[in-house]
PDB file of C-alpha atoms and ligand atoms in Angstrom:
ATOM      1  CA  UNK J   1      -0.056   0.014  -0.017  1.00 50.00           C
ATOM      2  CA  UNK J   2       1.819   3.110  -1.085  1.00 62.00           C
ATOM      3  CA  UNK J   3      -0.698   5.851   0.007  1.00 84.00           C
ATOM      4  CA  UNK J   4       0.189   7.696   3.057  1.00 95.00           C
ATOM      5  CA  UNK J   5      -2.432   7.494   5.798  1.00 98.00           C
ATOM      6  CA  UNK J   6      -3.586  10.818   7.412  1.00 98.00           C
ATOM      7  CA  UNK J   7      -3.603  10.483  11.046  1.00 98.00           C
ATOM      8  CA  UNK J   8      -4.631  12.379  14.257  1.00 99.00           C
ATOM      9  CA  UNK J   9      -3.046  10.888  17.424  1.00 99.00           C
ATOM     10  CA  UNK J  10      -5.271  11.196  20.451  1.00 99.00           C
ATOM     11  CA  UNK J  11      -3.282  10.192  23.593  1.00 98.00           C
ATOM     12  CA  UNK J  12      -2.456  10.620  27.362  1.00 98.00           C
ATOM     13  CA  UNK J  13       1.455  10.584  27.476  1.00 98.00           C
ATOM     14  CA  UNK J  14       2.575   8.331  29.201  1.00 96.00           C
ATOM     15  CA  UNK J  15       5.645   6.418  28.639  1.00 97.00           C
ATOM     16  CA  UNK J  16       4.392   4.119  25.858  1.00 98.00           C
ATOM     17  CA  UNK J  17       2.359   6.891  24.174  1.00 98.00           C
ATOM     18  CA  UNK J  18       5.742   8.485  23.871  1.00 98.00           C
ATOM     19  CA  UNK J  19       7.117   5.746  21.937  1.00 98.00           C
ATOM     20  CA  UNK J  20       4.053   5.237  19.746  1.00 99.00           C
ATOM     21  CA  UNK J  21       4.122   8.975  18.890  1.00 99.00           C
ATOM     22  CA  UNK J  22       7.656   8.682  17.848  1.00 98.00           C
ATOM     23  CA  UNK J  23       7.052   5.360  16.082  1.00 98.00           C
ATOM     24  CA  UNK J  24       4.392   7.233  13.838  1.00 98.00           C
ATOM     25  CA  UNK J  25       6.268  10.131  13.406  1.00 98.00           C
ATOM     26  CA  UNK J  26       9.329   8.204  12.043  1.00 98.00           C
ATOM     27  CA  UNK J  27       7.321   6.373   9.556  1.00 98.00           C
ATOM     28  CA  UNK J  28       6.906   9.480   7.226  1.00 97.00           C
ATOM     29  CA  UNK J  29       6.737   7.271   4.113  1.00 97.00           C
ATOM     30  CA  UNK J  30       3.478   5.517   5.579  1.00 98.00           C
ATOM     31  CA  UNK J  31       1.872   8.142   7.853  1.00 98.00           C
ATOM     32  CA  UNK J  32       1.072  11.767   7.549  1.00 98.00           C
ATOM     33  CA  UNK J  33       0.496  12.826  11.351  1.00 98.00           C
ATOM     34  CA  UNK J  34      -1.404  16.012  11.208  1.00 98.00           C
ATOM     35  CA  UNK J  35      -1.873  16.780  15.110  1.00 98.00           C
ATOM     36  CA  UNK J  36      -1.695  15.363  18.430  1.00 99.00           C
ATOM     37  CA  UNK J  37      -4.769  15.747  20.890  1.00 99.00           C
ATOM     38  CA  UNK J  38      -4.101  15.101  24.426  1.00 98.00           C
ATOM     39  CA  UNK J  39      -6.557  13.629  27.012  1.00 98.00           C
ATOM     40  CA  UNK J  40      -6.321  13.112  30.850  1.00 98.00           C
ATOM     41  CA  UNK J  41      -5.513   9.543  31.592  1.00 98.00           C
ATOM     42  CA  UNK J  42      -2.160   8.329  32.655  1.00 98.00           C
ATOM     43  CA  UNK J  43      -1.565  11.645  34.284  1.00 98.00           C
ATOM     44  CA  UNK J  44      -3.544  14.840  34.484  1.00 98.00           C
ATOM     45  CA  UNK J  45      -4.239  16.750  31.222  1.00 98.00           C
ATOM     46  CA  UNK J  46      -1.863  19.506  32.294  1.00 98.00           C
ATOM     47  CA  UNK J  47       0.941  17.030  31.868  1.00 98.00           C
ATOM     48  CA  UNK J  48      -0.314  14.847  29.031  1.00 98.00           C
ATOM     49  CA  UNK J  49      -0.372  17.811  26.833  1.00 98.00           C
ATOM     50  CA  UNK J  50       2.825  19.161  28.228  1.00 98.00           C
ATOM     51  CA  UNK J  51       4.401  15.792  27.434  1.00 98.00           C
ATOM     52  CA  UNK J  52       3.076  15.586  23.988  1.00 98.00           C
ATOM     53  CA  UNK J  53       4.795  18.923  23.224  1.00 98.00           C
ATOM     54  CA  UNK J  54       8.075  17.511  24.747  1.00 98.00           C
ATOM     55  CA  UNK J  55       7.706  14.515  22.453  1.00 98.00           C
ATOM     56  CA  UNK J  56       7.261  16.422  19.296  1.00 98.00           C
ATOM     57  CA  UNK J  57      10.407  18.501  20.214  1.00 98.00           C
ATOM     58  CA  UNK J  58      12.322  15.264  20.360  1.00 98.00           C
ATOM     59  CA  UNK J  59      11.076  14.415  16.879  1.00 98.00           C
ATOM     60  CA  UNK J  60      11.857  17.765  15.453  1.00 98.00           C
ATOM     61  CA  UNK J  61       8.341  18.719  14.811  1.00 98.00           C
ATOM     62  CA  UNK J  62       8.013  21.646  17.074  1.00 98.00           C
ATOM     63  CA  UNK J  63       6.738  24.000  14.607  1.00 98.00           C
ATOM     64  CA  UNK J  64       5.054  21.697  12.265  1.00 98.00           C
ATOM     65  CA  UNK J  65       2.832  19.464  14.526  1.00 98.00           C
ATOM     66  CA  UNK J  66       0.097  21.198  16.735  1.00 98.00           C
ATOM     67  CA  UNK J  67      -0.767  19.819  20.108  1.00 99.00           C
ATOM     68  CA  UNK J  68      -4.352  20.314  21.318  1.00 99.00           C
ATOM     69  CA  UNK J  69      -5.472  19.856  25.127  1.00 98.00           C
ATOM     70  CA  UNK J  70      -8.890  18.099  25.400  1.00 98.00           C
ATOM     71  CA  UNK J  71     -10.925  16.842  28.225  1.00 98.00           C
ATOM     72  CA  UNK J  72      -9.600  17.103  31.668  1.00 98.00           C
ATOM     73  CA  UNK J  73     -11.795  14.175  33.126  1.00 98.00           C
ATOM     74  CA  UNK J  74     -13.912  11.314  31.869  1.00 98.00           C
ATOM     75  CA  UNK J  75     -17.384  11.900  30.890  1.00 98.00           C
ATOM     76  CA  UNK J  76     -19.064  10.514  34.012  1.00 97.00           C
ATOM     77  CA  UNK J  77     -16.392   9.126  36.416  1.00 96.00           C
ATOM     78  CA  UNK J  78     -13.727  10.970  38.470  1.00 96.00           C
ATOM     79  CA  UNK J  79     -10.297  10.871  36.824  1.00 95.00           C
ATOM     80  CA  UNK J  80      -8.053   7.952  37.925  1.00 95.00           C
ATOM     81  CA  UNK J  81      -4.565   8.080  36.706  1.00 94.00           C
ATOM     82  CA  UNK J  82      -1.584   5.708  36.453  1.00 89.00           C
ATOM     83  CA  UNK J  83       1.035   8.098  37.838  1.00 85.00           C
ATOM     84  CA  UNK J  84       2.208   5.048  40.002  1.00 84.00           C
ATOM     85  CA  UNK J  85       3.357   3.420  36.755  1.00 83.00           C
ATOM     86  CA  UNK J  86       4.306   6.504  34.548  1.00 84.00           C
ATOM     87  CA  UNK J  87       5.780   8.581  37.356  1.00 86.00           C
ATOM     88  CA  UNK J  88       4.608  12.012  38.650  1.00 89.00           C
ATOM     89  CA  UNK J  89       5.594  13.502  35.408  1.00 93.00           C
ATOM     90  CA  UNK J  90       4.044  10.905  33.130  1.00 93.00           C
ATOM     91  CA  UNK J  91       7.463  10.222  31.492  1.00 95.00           C
ATOM     92  CA  UNK J  92       9.385   8.451  34.181  1.00 90.00           C
ATOM     93  CA  UNK J  93      12.925   7.453  33.362  1.00 90.00           C
ATOM     94  CA  UNK J  94      13.699  10.162  30.746  1.00 95.00           C
ATOM     95  CA  UNK J  95      15.370  13.553  31.124  1.00 95.00           C
ATOM     96  CA  UNK J  96      12.680  16.061  30.298  1.00 97.00           C
ATOM     97  CA  UNK J  97      13.024  19.754  29.046  1.00 97.00           C
ATOM     98  CA  UNK J  98      10.421  22.734  29.067  1.00 98.00           C
ATOM     99  CA  UNK J  99       8.384  22.393  25.711  1.00 98.00           C
ATOM    100  CA  UNK J 100       9.735  24.652  23.113  1.00 98.00           C
ATOM    101  CA  UNK J 101       6.388  25.931  22.065  1.00 98.00           C
ATOM    102  CA  UNK J 102       3.076  26.483  23.491  1.00 98.00           C
ATOM    103  CA  UNK J 103      -0.147  24.195  23.170  1.00 98.00           C
ATOM    104  CA  UNK J 104      -2.549  25.315  20.361  1.00 98.00           C
ATOM    105  CA  UNK J 105      -5.274  27.518  21.641  1.00 98.00           C
ATOM    106  CA  UNK J 106      -8.313  25.509  20.343  1.00 98.00           C
ATOM    107  CA  UNK J 107      -9.849  22.837  22.485  1.00 98.00           C
ATOM    108  CA  UNK J 108      -9.125  19.330  21.148  1.00 98.00           C
ATOM    109  CA  UNK J 109     -12.626  18.390  20.594  1.00 98.00           C
ATOM    110  CA  UNK J 110     -13.324  21.627  18.785  1.00 98.00           C
ATOM    111  CA  UNK J 111     -10.183  20.843  16.560  1.00 98.00           C
ATOM    112  CA  UNK J 112     -11.508  17.360  15.977  1.00 98.00           C
ATOM    113  CA  UNK J 113     -14.897  18.505  14.945  1.00 98.00           C
ATOM    114  CA  UNK J 114     -13.485  21.375  12.743  1.00 98.00           C
ATOM    115  CA  UNK J 115     -10.990  19.448  11.092  1.00 98.00           C
ATOM    116  CA  UNK J 116     -13.193  16.271  10.513  1.00 98.00           C
ATOM    117  CA  UNK J 117     -16.027  18.316   9.169  1.00 98.00           C
ATOM    118  CA  UNK J 118     -13.806  19.749   6.518  1.00 98.00           C
ATOM    119  CA  UNK J 119     -12.201  16.392   5.724  1.00 98.00           C
ATOM    120  CA  UNK J 120     -13.217  14.052   2.641  1.00 98.00           C
ATOM    121  CA  UNK J 121     -15.287  10.999   3.492  1.00 98.00           C
ATOM    122  CA  UNK J 122     -13.135   8.216   5.169  1.00 98.00           C
ATOM    123  CA  UNK J 123     -10.039  10.196   4.814  1.00 98.00           C
ATOM    124  CA  UNK J 124      -8.625  10.520   8.539  1.00 98.00           C
ATOM    125  CA  UNK J 125      -7.522   7.761  10.792  1.00 98.00           C
ATOM    126  CA  UNK J 126      -7.559   8.428  14.605  1.00 99.00           C
ATOM    127  CA  UNK J 127      -4.793   6.599  16.502  1.00 99.00           C
ATOM    128  CA  UNK J 128      -6.327   6.493  19.987  1.00 99.00           C
ATOM    129  CA  UNK J 129      -3.854   5.674  22.776  1.00 99.00           C
ATOM    130  CA  UNK J 130      -5.745   6.643  26.079  1.00 98.00           C
ATOM    131  CA  UNK J 131      -9.126   7.064  27.444  1.00 98.00           C
ATOM    132  CA  UNK J 132     -11.816   7.793  24.564  1.00 99.00           C
ATOM    133  CA  UNK J 133     -13.253  10.941  26.175  1.00 99.00           C
ATOM    134  CA  UNK J 134     -12.075  13.414  23.573  1.00 99.00           C
ATOM    135  CA  UNK J 135     -13.249  11.130  20.681  1.00 98.00           C
ATOM    136  CA  UNK J 136     -16.591  10.217  22.250  1.00 98.00           C
ATOM    137  CA  UNK J 137     -17.320  13.868  22.936  1.00 98.00           C
ATOM    138  CA  UNK J 138     -16.600  14.804  19.493  1.00 98.00           C
ATOM    139  CA  UNK J 139     -18.644  12.107  18.145  1.00 98.00           C
ATOM    140  CA  UNK J 140     -21.493  13.123  20.331  1.00 98.00           C
ATOM    141  CA  UNK J 141     -21.419  16.702  19.587  1.00 98.00           C
ATOM    142  CA  UNK J 142     -20.995  16.281  15.652  1.00 98.00           C
ATOM    143  CA  UNK J 143     -22.271  12.865  14.780  1.00 98.00           C
ATOM    144  CA  UNK J 144     -21.721  13.917  10.899  1.00 97.00           C
ATOM    145  CA  UNK J 145     -17.808  13.555  11.668  1.00 98.00           C
ATOM    146  CA  UNK J 146     -18.323   9.588  11.707  1.00 98.00           C
ATOM    147  CA  UNK J 147     -18.316   9.214   7.857  1.00 98.00           C
ATOM    148  CA  UNK J 148     -14.995  11.356   7.558  1.00 98.00           C
ATOM    149  CA  UNK J 149     -13.272   8.870   9.479  1.00 98.00           C
ATOM    150  CA  UNK J 150     -11.457   5.974   7.663  1.00 98.00           C
ATOM    151  CA  UNK J 151     -10.738   3.962  10.833  1.00 98.00           C
ATOM    152  CA  UNK J 152     -10.226   4.409  14.608  1.00 99.00           C
ATOM    153  CA  UNK J 153      -7.026   2.222  15.453  1.00 99.00           C
ATOM    154  CA  UNK J 154      -6.833   2.182  19.316  1.00 99.00           C
ATOM    155  CA  UNK J 155      -4.883   0.569  22.035  1.00 99.00           C
ATOM    156  CA  UNK J 156      -7.342  -0.600  24.762  1.00 98.00           C
ATOM    157  CA  UNK J 157      -9.401  -3.547  26.174  1.00 98.00           C
ATOM    158  CA  UNK J 158      -8.609  -6.922  27.207  1.00 98.00           C
ATOM    159  CA  UNK J 159     -10.324 -10.389  26.617  1.00 98.00           C
ATOM    160  CA  UNK J 160      -8.027 -13.527  26.604  1.00 98.00           C
ATOM    161  CA  UNK J 161      -5.277 -11.678  28.702  1.00 96.00           C
ATOM    162  CA  UNK J 162      -7.744 -10.072  31.427  1.00 94.00           C
ATOM    163  CA  UNK J 163      -7.343  -6.700  32.794  1.00 97.00           C
ATOM    164  CA  UNK J 164      -4.404  -4.574  34.229  1.00 97.00           C
ATOM    165  CA  UNK J 165      -6.083  -1.962  36.301  1.00 97.00           C
ATOM    166  CA  UNK J 166      -8.885  -4.500  37.720  1.00 98.00           C
ATOM    167  CA  UNK J 167      -9.150  -8.043  37.106  1.00 98.00           C
ATOM    168  CA  UNK J 168     -11.824  -7.328  34.309  1.00 98.00           C
ATOM    169  CA  UNK J 169     -10.581  -4.187  32.717  1.00 98.00           C
ATOM    170  CA  UNK J 170      -7.858  -2.677  31.009  1.00 98.00           C
ATOM    171  CA  UNK J 171      -6.760   0.940  31.807  1.00 98.00           C
ATOM    172  CA  UNK J 172      -8.014   3.050  28.891  1.00 98.00           C
ATOM    173  CA  UNK J 173     -11.275   1.574  28.828  1.00 98.00           C
ATOM    174  CA  UNK J 174     -11.649   1.434  32.695  1.00 98.00           C
ATOM    175  CA  UNK J 175     -10.875   5.193  32.979  1.00 98.00           C
ATOM    176  CA  UNK J 176     -13.880   6.184  30.698  1.00 98.00           C
ATOM    177  CA  UNK J 177     -16.121   3.110  29.911  1.00 98.00           C
ATOM    178  CA  UNK J 178     -18.960   5.377  28.842  1.00 98.00           C
ATOM    179  CA  UNK J 179     -16.702   7.136  26.311  1.00 98.00           C
ATOM    180  CA  UNK J 180     -15.574   3.629  25.050  1.00 98.00           C
ATOM    181  CA  UNK J 181     -19.104   2.389  24.676  1.00 98.00           C
ATOM    182  CA  UNK J 182     -19.812   5.633  22.408  1.00 98.00           C
ATOM    183  CA  UNK J 183     -16.850   4.825  20.356  1.00 98.00           C
ATOM    184  CA  UNK J 184     -17.744   1.151  19.883  1.00 98.00           C
ATOM    185  CA  UNK J 185     -21.293   1.855  19.137  1.00 98.00           C
ATOM    186  CA  UNK J 186     -20.396   4.879  16.583  1.00 98.00           C
ATOM    187  CA  UNK J 187     -20.503   2.679  13.507  1.00 98.00           C
ATOM    188  CA  UNK J 188     -16.871   3.864  12.572  1.00 98.00           C
ATOM    189  CA  UNK J 189     -14.517   1.034  11.445  1.00 98.00           C
ATOM    190  CA  UNK J 190     -12.337   0.222  14.609  1.00 99.00           C
ATOM    191  CA  UNK J 191      -9.335  -1.772  15.030  1.00 99.00           C
ATOM    192  CA  UNK J 192      -8.493  -2.695  18.685  1.00 99.00           C
ATOM    193  CA  UNK J 193      -4.982  -3.488  19.804  1.00 98.00           C
ATOM    194  CA  UNK J 194      -5.896  -4.995  23.005  1.00 99.00           C
ATOM    195  CA  UNK J 195      -3.742  -6.332  26.054  1.00 98.00           C
ATOM    196  CA  UNK J 196      -4.183  -9.665  24.350  1.00 98.00           C
ATOM    197  CA  UNK J 197      -1.529  -8.671  21.605  1.00 98.00           C
ATOM    198  CA  UNK J 198       0.438  -6.124  23.663  1.00 98.00           C
ATOM    199  CA  UNK J 199       1.761  -9.100  25.850  1.00 98.00           C
ATOM    200  CA  UNK J 200       2.940 -11.064  22.719  1.00 98.00           C
ATOM    201  CA  UNK J 201       5.477  -8.341  21.585  1.00 98.00           C
ATOM    202  CA  UNK J 202       7.023  -7.911  25.107  1.00 98.00           C
ATOM    203  CA  UNK J 203       9.865  -5.470  25.901  1.00 98.00           C
ATOM    204  CA  UNK J 204      12.777  -7.463  27.044  1.00 97.00           C
ATOM    205  CA  UNK J 205      16.399  -6.262  28.037  1.00 96.00           C
ATOM    206  CA  UNK J 206      17.642  -7.590  24.668  1.00 97.00           C
ATOM    207  CA  UNK J 207      15.160  -5.718  22.683  1.00 98.00           C
ATOM    208  CA  UNK J 208      16.224  -2.302  24.325  1.00 98.00           C
ATOM    209  CA  UNK J 209      19.979  -2.068  23.380  1.00 97.00           C
ATOM    210  CA  UNK J 210      19.562  -1.875  19.818  1.00 98.00           C
ATOM    211  CA  UNK J 211      17.609   1.495  20.188  1.00 98.00           C
ATOM    212  CA  UNK J 212      20.296   2.917  22.268  1.00 98.00           C
ATOM    213  CA  UNK J 213      22.815   1.924  19.671  1.00 98.00           C
ATOM    214  CA  UNK J 214      21.120   3.789  17.010  1.00 98.00           C
ATOM    215  CA  UNK J 215      22.970   6.867  18.448  1.00 98.00           C
ATOM    216  CA  UNK J 216      20.262   9.461  18.136  1.00 98.00           C
ATOM    217  CA  UNK J 217      18.394  11.346  20.824  1.00 98.00           C
ATOM    218  CA  UNK J 218      15.049   9.565  19.976  1.00 98.00           C
ATOM    219  CA  UNK J 219      16.819   6.124  20.071  1.00 98.00           C
ATOM    220  CA  UNK J 220      18.011   7.091  23.635  1.00 98.00           C
ATOM    221  CA  UNK J 221      14.597   8.216  24.692  1.00 98.00           C
ATOM    222  CA  UNK J 222      13.001   4.868  23.505  1.00 98.00           C
ATOM    223  CA  UNK J 223      15.738   2.836  25.307  1.00 98.00           C
ATOM    224  CA  UNK J 224      15.106   4.772  28.482  1.00 97.00           C
ATOM    225  CA  UNK J 225      11.387   4.349  28.495  1.00 97.00           C
ATOM    226  CA  UNK J 226      11.607   0.844  27.667  1.00 98.00           C
ATOM    227  CA  UNK J 227      14.185   0.248  30.497  1.00 97.00           C
ATOM    228  CA  UNK J 228      11.907   2.156  32.881  1.00 96.00           C
ATOM    229  CA  UNK J 229       9.064   0.041  32.015  1.00 96.00           C
ATOM    230  CA  UNK J 230      10.861  -3.276  32.524  1.00 96.00           C
ATOM    231  CA  UNK J 231      12.320  -2.164  35.606  1.00 95.00           C
ATOM    232  CA  UNK J 232       8.843  -1.121  36.946  1.00 94.00           C
ATOM    233  CA  UNK J 233       7.580  -4.620  35.964  1.00 94.00           C
ATOM    234  CA  UNK J 234      10.531  -6.292  37.527  1.00 94.00           C
ATOM    235  CA  UNK J 235       9.663  -4.577  40.729  1.00 93.00           C
ATOM    236  CA  UNK J 236       5.976  -5.136  40.454  1.00 90.00           C
ATOM    237  CA  UNK J 237       5.827  -8.837  39.067  1.00 90.00           C
ATOM    238  CA  UNK J 238       9.370  -9.948  39.390  1.00 93.00           C
ATOM    239  CA  UNK J 239       9.696 -10.494  35.734  1.00 93.00           C
ATOM    240  CA  UNK J 240      12.094  -8.614  33.340  1.00 94.00           C
ATOM    241  CA  UNK J 241       9.671  -7.643  30.451  1.00 94.00           C
ATOM    242  CA  UNK J 242       6.725  -5.339  29.934  1.00 96.00           C
ATOM    243  CA  UNK J 243       3.817  -5.373  27.448  1.00 97.00           C
ATOM    244  CA  UNK J 244       4.082  -3.297  24.459  1.00 98.00           C
ATOM    245  CA  UNK J 245       0.970  -1.363  24.547  1.00 98.00           C
ATOM    246  CA  UNK J 246       0.347   1.901  22.659  1.00 98.00           C
ATOM    247  CA  UNK J 247       3.241   1.286  20.018  1.00 98.00           C
ATOM    248  CA  UNK J 248       1.208  -1.718  19.074  1.00 98.00           C
ATOM    249  CA  UNK J 249      -1.342   0.532  17.678  1.00 98.00           C
ATOM    250  CA  UNK J 250       1.316   2.764  15.774  1.00 98.00           C
ATOM    251  CA  UNK J 251       2.767  -0.475  14.360  1.00 98.00           C
ATOM    252  CA  UNK J 252      -0.757  -1.528  13.066  1.00 98.00           C
ATOM    253  CA  UNK J 253      -0.873   1.769  11.219  1.00 98.00           C
ATOM    254  CA  UNK J 254       2.584   1.371   9.868  1.00 98.00           C
ATOM    255  CA  UNK J 255       2.288  -2.143   8.770  1.00 98.00           C
ATOM    256  CA  UNK J 256      -1.011  -3.972   9.429  1.00 98.00           C
ATOM    257  CA  UNK J 257       0.542  -7.152   7.791  1.00 98.00           C
ATOM    258  CA  UNK J 258       2.369  -7.674  11.147  1.00 98.00           C
ATOM    259  CA  UNK J 259      -0.839  -8.394  12.912  1.00 98.00           C
ATOM    260  CA  UNK J 260      -3.801 -10.788  12.828  1.00 98.00           C
ATOM    261  CA  UNK J 261      -7.261 -10.554  14.298  1.00 98.00           C
ATOM    262  CA  UNK J 262     -10.946 -11.382  14.006  1.00 98.00           C
ATOM    263  CA  UNK J 263     -14.106  -9.139  13.152  1.00 98.00           C
ATOM    264  CA  UNK J 264     -16.120  -9.368  16.033  1.00 98.00           C
ATOM    265  CA  UNK J 265     -18.952  -7.466  18.321  1.00 98.00           C
ATOM    266  CA  UNK J 266     -17.405  -5.518  21.292  1.00 98.00           C
ATOM    267  CA  UNK J 267     -19.514  -4.057  24.005  1.00 98.00           C
ATOM    268  CA  UNK J 268     -18.241  -2.332  27.087  1.00 98.00           C
ATOM    269  CA  UNK J 269     -19.583  -2.815  30.684  1.00 98.00           C
ATOM    270  CA  UNK J 270     -20.564   0.631  31.998  1.00 98.00           C
ATOM    271  CA  UNK J 271     -22.503  -0.621  35.286  1.00 96.00           C
ATOM    272  CA  UNK J 272     -20.851  -3.643  36.626  1.00 93.00           C
ATOM    273  CA  UNK J 273     -19.726  -3.522  40.330  1.00 96.00           C
ATOM    274  CA  UNK J 274     -16.760  -5.800  39.791  1.00 98.00           C
ATOM    275  CA  UNK J 275     -16.457  -5.760  36.044  1.00 98.00           C
ATOM    276  CA  UNK J 276     -16.834  -2.093  35.141  1.00 98.00           C
ATOM    277  CA  UNK J 277     -14.785  -1.121  31.958  1.00 98.00           C
ATOM    278  CA  UNK J 278     -14.706  -4.784  30.775  1.00 98.00           C
ATOM    279  CA  UNK J 279     -14.536  -5.203  27.044  1.00 98.00           C
ATOM    280  CA  UNK J 280     -17.046  -8.016  26.388  1.00 98.00           C
ATOM    281  CA  UNK J 281     -15.836  -9.557  23.037  1.00 98.00           C
ATOM    282  CA  UNK J 282     -18.404 -11.863  21.214  1.00 98.00           C
ATOM    283  CA  UNK J 283     -15.309 -13.931  19.953  1.00 98.00           C
ATOM    284  CA  UNK J 284     -17.682 -17.014  18.817  1.00 97.00           C
ATOM    285  CA  UNK J 285     -20.473 -14.982  17.413  1.00 96.00           C
ATOM    286  CA  UNK J 286     -23.033 -15.996  20.132  1.00 97.00           C
ATOM    287  CA  UNK J 287     -24.679 -12.651  20.923  1.00 97.00           C
ATOM    288  CA  UNK J 288     -26.206 -12.033  17.540  1.00 97.00           C
ATOM    289  CA  UNK J 289     -24.974  -8.501  17.719  1.00 98.00           C
ATOM    290  CA  UNK J 290     -23.404  -6.961  14.689  1.00 97.00           C
ATOM    291  CA  UNK J 291     -19.738  -7.021  14.328  1.00 98.00           C
ATOM    292  CA  UNK J 292     -18.235  -3.403  15.307  1.00 98.00           C
ATOM    293  CA  UNK J 293     -14.438  -4.096  15.626  1.00 98.00           C
ATOM    294  CA  UNK J 294     -11.386  -5.973  14.500  1.00 98.00           C
ATOM    295  CA  UNK J 295     -10.041  -7.482  17.574  1.00 98.00           C
ATOM    296  CA  UNK J 296      -6.172  -8.054  17.106  1.00 99.00           C
ATOM    297  CA  UNK J 297      -4.600 -10.939  19.148  1.00 98.00           C
ATOM    298  CA  UNK J 298      -1.549 -11.970  17.062  1.00 98.00           C
ATOM    299  CA  UNK J 299       1.699 -10.026  16.054  1.00 98.00           C
ATOM    300  CA  UNK J 300       4.799 -10.845  14.473  1.00 98.00           C
ATOM    301  CA  UNK J 301       7.119  -9.597  17.195  1.00 98.00           C
ATOM    302  CA  UNK J 302      10.271  -9.630  15.370  1.00 98.00           C
ATOM    303  CA  UNK J 303       9.013  -7.827  12.413  1.00 98.00           C
ATOM    304  CA  UNK J 304       7.390  -5.355  14.923  1.00 98.00           C
ATOM    305  CA  UNK J 305      10.711  -4.412  16.669  1.00 98.00           C
ATOM    306  CA  UNK J 306      12.326  -4.166  13.336  1.00 98.00           C
ATOM    307  CA  UNK J 307       9.847  -1.722  12.015  1.00 98.00           C
ATOM    308  CA  UNK J 308      10.103   0.275  15.155  1.00 98.00           C
ATOM    309  CA  UNK J 309      13.790   0.226  14.979  1.00 98.00           C
ATOM    310  CA  UNK J 310      13.668   1.526  11.342  1.00 98.00           C
ATOM    311  CA  UNK J 311      11.234   4.334  12.144  1.00 98.00           C
ATOM    312  CA  UNK J 312      13.100   5.502  15.235  1.00 98.00           C
ATOM    313  CA  UNK J 313      16.323   5.654  13.310  1.00 98.00           C
ATOM    314  CA  UNK J 314      14.852   8.157  10.902  1.00 98.00           C
ATOM    315  CA  UNK J 315      14.338  10.762  13.715  1.00 98.00           C
ATOM    316  CA  UNK J 316      16.792  13.257  15.296  1.00 98.00           C
TER     317      UNK J 316
HETATM  318  O1  RIB U 401      -3.327  -0.270  29.508  1.00 78.99           O
HETATM  319  C1  RIB U 401      -2.359   0.313  28.837  1.00 78.99           C
HETATM  320  C2  RIB U 401      -2.751   1.684  28.394  1.00 78.99           C
HETATM  321  O2  RIB U 401      -2.941   2.587  29.466  1.00 78.99           O
HETATM  322  C3  RIB U 401      -1.690   2.392  27.617  1.00 78.99           C
HETATM  323  O3  RIB U 401      -2.451   3.311  26.808  1.00 78.99           O
HETATM  324  C4  RIB U 401      -1.012   3.114  28.643  1.00 78.99           C
HETATM  325  O4  RIB U 401      -0.511   4.315  28.059  1.00 78.99           O
HETATM  326  C5  RIB U 401      -2.259   3.535  29.650  1.00 78.99           C
HETATM  327  O5  RIB U 401      -2.658   4.737  29.091  1.00 78.99           O
HETATM  328 CA1   CA U 402      -1.630   5.756  26.504  1.00 78.99          CA
END
């Protein structure tokens, strides 16, 4: 496929968001990343939008990639963060600088609505890497934008692998389950990179050093973040590896042939006392509900890391 895909990245940076954003920005031959929209999630919005601006500086895109700040909290719930994982800055493990340029003045939801309303049908892909509050709000306020979207490619959910924030739920969905249900019922084509596939391309110490060996700033950043994620998991679970969450979604955009999945129906539990935020995947077609998402469960891990390495090598 030679055409470049037009992409808006909606995210909550976040260590793995940072790697995913750099992955997408380095794949200039495949992806035309137009903007980053930040949402509250891993850390509060004031930090996720700041971190997004730091990441674009690392990629040398300060003047050519706008960052918009979006929703500061979920639709219905109080915000819960993952600062215990990503650190109080949201980018634990990396030396940070003050962003070189300000955040765009427009609210991210207004930007999404204005941009998509002016776009050609099925022309824009949303790469969603955090809670889906911004996207759900835009879809609710301006339903007409649905047919301007080519796809929503998102990291979120868990089915075979079970949850990471609760036994039943993955963090992005759990933070804003109502937003997730709005997105899954939007009718927009969706590709989900859940925990099920993130654990099949794990970060290991052997996979870190080739990035440091690239010798550029972004290679060092990626290696530092990966090392911090592995160190966290070693301390938390006693194992020296970490799931490759958000970069799996970027990897799918760069080369979908590295992945395999199934077209299924997915609904989100929005009321369960013990199962709030669970993604209920009708893997065997028992529900009678129409399929609404491609649920990815397999990845060629070696090809994924080769693609990530090639992309990071193109950056400053
Ligand atoms: O469960 C993993 C997801 O939650 C990733 O997007 C990570 O950045 C956190 O937001
Ligand atoms: Ca994220």
